[in-house]
Short mmCIF file of C-alpha atoms in Angstrom, two decimals:
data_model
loop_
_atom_site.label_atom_id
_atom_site.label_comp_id
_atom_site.label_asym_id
_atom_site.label_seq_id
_atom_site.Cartn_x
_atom_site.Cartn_y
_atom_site.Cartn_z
CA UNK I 1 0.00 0.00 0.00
CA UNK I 2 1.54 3.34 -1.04
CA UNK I 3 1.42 6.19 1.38
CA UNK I 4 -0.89 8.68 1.18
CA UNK I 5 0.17 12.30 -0.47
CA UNK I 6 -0.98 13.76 2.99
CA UNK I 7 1.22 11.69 5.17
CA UNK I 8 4.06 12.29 2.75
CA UNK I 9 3.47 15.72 3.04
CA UNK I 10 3.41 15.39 6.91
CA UNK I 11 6.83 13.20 7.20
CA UNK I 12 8.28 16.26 4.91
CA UNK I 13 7.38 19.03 7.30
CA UNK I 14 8.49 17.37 10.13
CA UNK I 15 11.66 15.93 8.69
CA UNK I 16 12.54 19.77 8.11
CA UNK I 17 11.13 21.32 10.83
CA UNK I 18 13.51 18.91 13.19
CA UNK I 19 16.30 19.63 10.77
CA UNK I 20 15.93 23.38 11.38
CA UNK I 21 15.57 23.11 14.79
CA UNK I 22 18.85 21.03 15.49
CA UNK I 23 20.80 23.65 12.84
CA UNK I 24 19.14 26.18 15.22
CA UNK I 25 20.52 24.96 18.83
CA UNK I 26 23.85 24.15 17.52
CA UNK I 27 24.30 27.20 16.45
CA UNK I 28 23.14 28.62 19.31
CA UNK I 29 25.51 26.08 21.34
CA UNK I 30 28.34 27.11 19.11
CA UNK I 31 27.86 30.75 19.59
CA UNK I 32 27.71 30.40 23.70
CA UNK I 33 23.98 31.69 23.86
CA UNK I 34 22.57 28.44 25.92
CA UNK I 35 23.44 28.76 29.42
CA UNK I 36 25.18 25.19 29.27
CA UNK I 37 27.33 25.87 27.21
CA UNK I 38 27.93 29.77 28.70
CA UNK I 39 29.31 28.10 31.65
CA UNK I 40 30.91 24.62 29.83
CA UNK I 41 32.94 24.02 26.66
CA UNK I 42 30.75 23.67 23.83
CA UNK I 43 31.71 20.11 23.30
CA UNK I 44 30.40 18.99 26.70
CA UNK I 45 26.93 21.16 25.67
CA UNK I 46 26.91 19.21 22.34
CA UNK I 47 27.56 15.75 24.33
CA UNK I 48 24.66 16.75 26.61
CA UNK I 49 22.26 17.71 24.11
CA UNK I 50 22.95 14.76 22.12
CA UNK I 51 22.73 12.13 24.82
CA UNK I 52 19.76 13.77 26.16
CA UNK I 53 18.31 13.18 22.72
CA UNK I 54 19.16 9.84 22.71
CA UNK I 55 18.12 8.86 25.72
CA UNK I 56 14.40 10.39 24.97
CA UNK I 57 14.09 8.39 22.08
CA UNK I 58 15.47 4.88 23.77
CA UNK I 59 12.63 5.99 26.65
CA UNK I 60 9.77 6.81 23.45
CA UNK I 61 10.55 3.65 22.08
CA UNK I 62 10.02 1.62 24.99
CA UNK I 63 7.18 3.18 25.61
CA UNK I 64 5.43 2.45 21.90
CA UNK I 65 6.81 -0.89 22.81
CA UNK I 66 4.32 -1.10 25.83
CA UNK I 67 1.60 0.13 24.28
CA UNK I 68 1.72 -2.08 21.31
CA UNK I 69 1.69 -4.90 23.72
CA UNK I 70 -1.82 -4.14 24.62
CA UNK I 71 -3.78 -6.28 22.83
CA UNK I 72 -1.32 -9.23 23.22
CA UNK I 73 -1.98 -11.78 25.63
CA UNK I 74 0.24 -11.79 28.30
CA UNK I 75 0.52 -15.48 28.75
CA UNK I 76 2.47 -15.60 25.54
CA UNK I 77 5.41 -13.55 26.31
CA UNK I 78 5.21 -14.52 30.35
CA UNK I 79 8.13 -17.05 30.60
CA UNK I 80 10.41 -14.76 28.10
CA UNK I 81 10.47 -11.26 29.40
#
């Protein structure tokens, strides 16, 4: 099944709008106008950001995780996790 125009339309947006955003706070890091990276080297503001980032999308995916096992019975996956 094809995706929809609208949805293609939709990834588009947001694939740019978290491009620009991410352009926009490390330049903001680079330039010292976050008050991380005021008071640290840049590089430790950039490691921050970016772990923080990927630890909120370890924690989002383990929650889609959970809710996708909703409608599974829970006998089936009871003696493996």
């Amino acid at each position: 099944m094809a995706p929809s125009i609208l949805n293609i339309i939709r990834g588009t947006y947001s694939t740019l709008l978290l491009i620009f955003s991410i352009i926009l706070i490390m330049g903001l890091i680079a330039e010292r106008n976050t008050k991380i990276s005021a008071d640290v080297h840049p590089a430790m503001a950039y490691c921050t950001i970016w772990g923080a980032i990927l630890w909120l999308m370890m924690v989002e995916g383990g929650q889609g995780s959970l809710v996708g096992l909703v409608p599974v019975n829970p006998k089936i996956y009871k003696e493996s996790h």
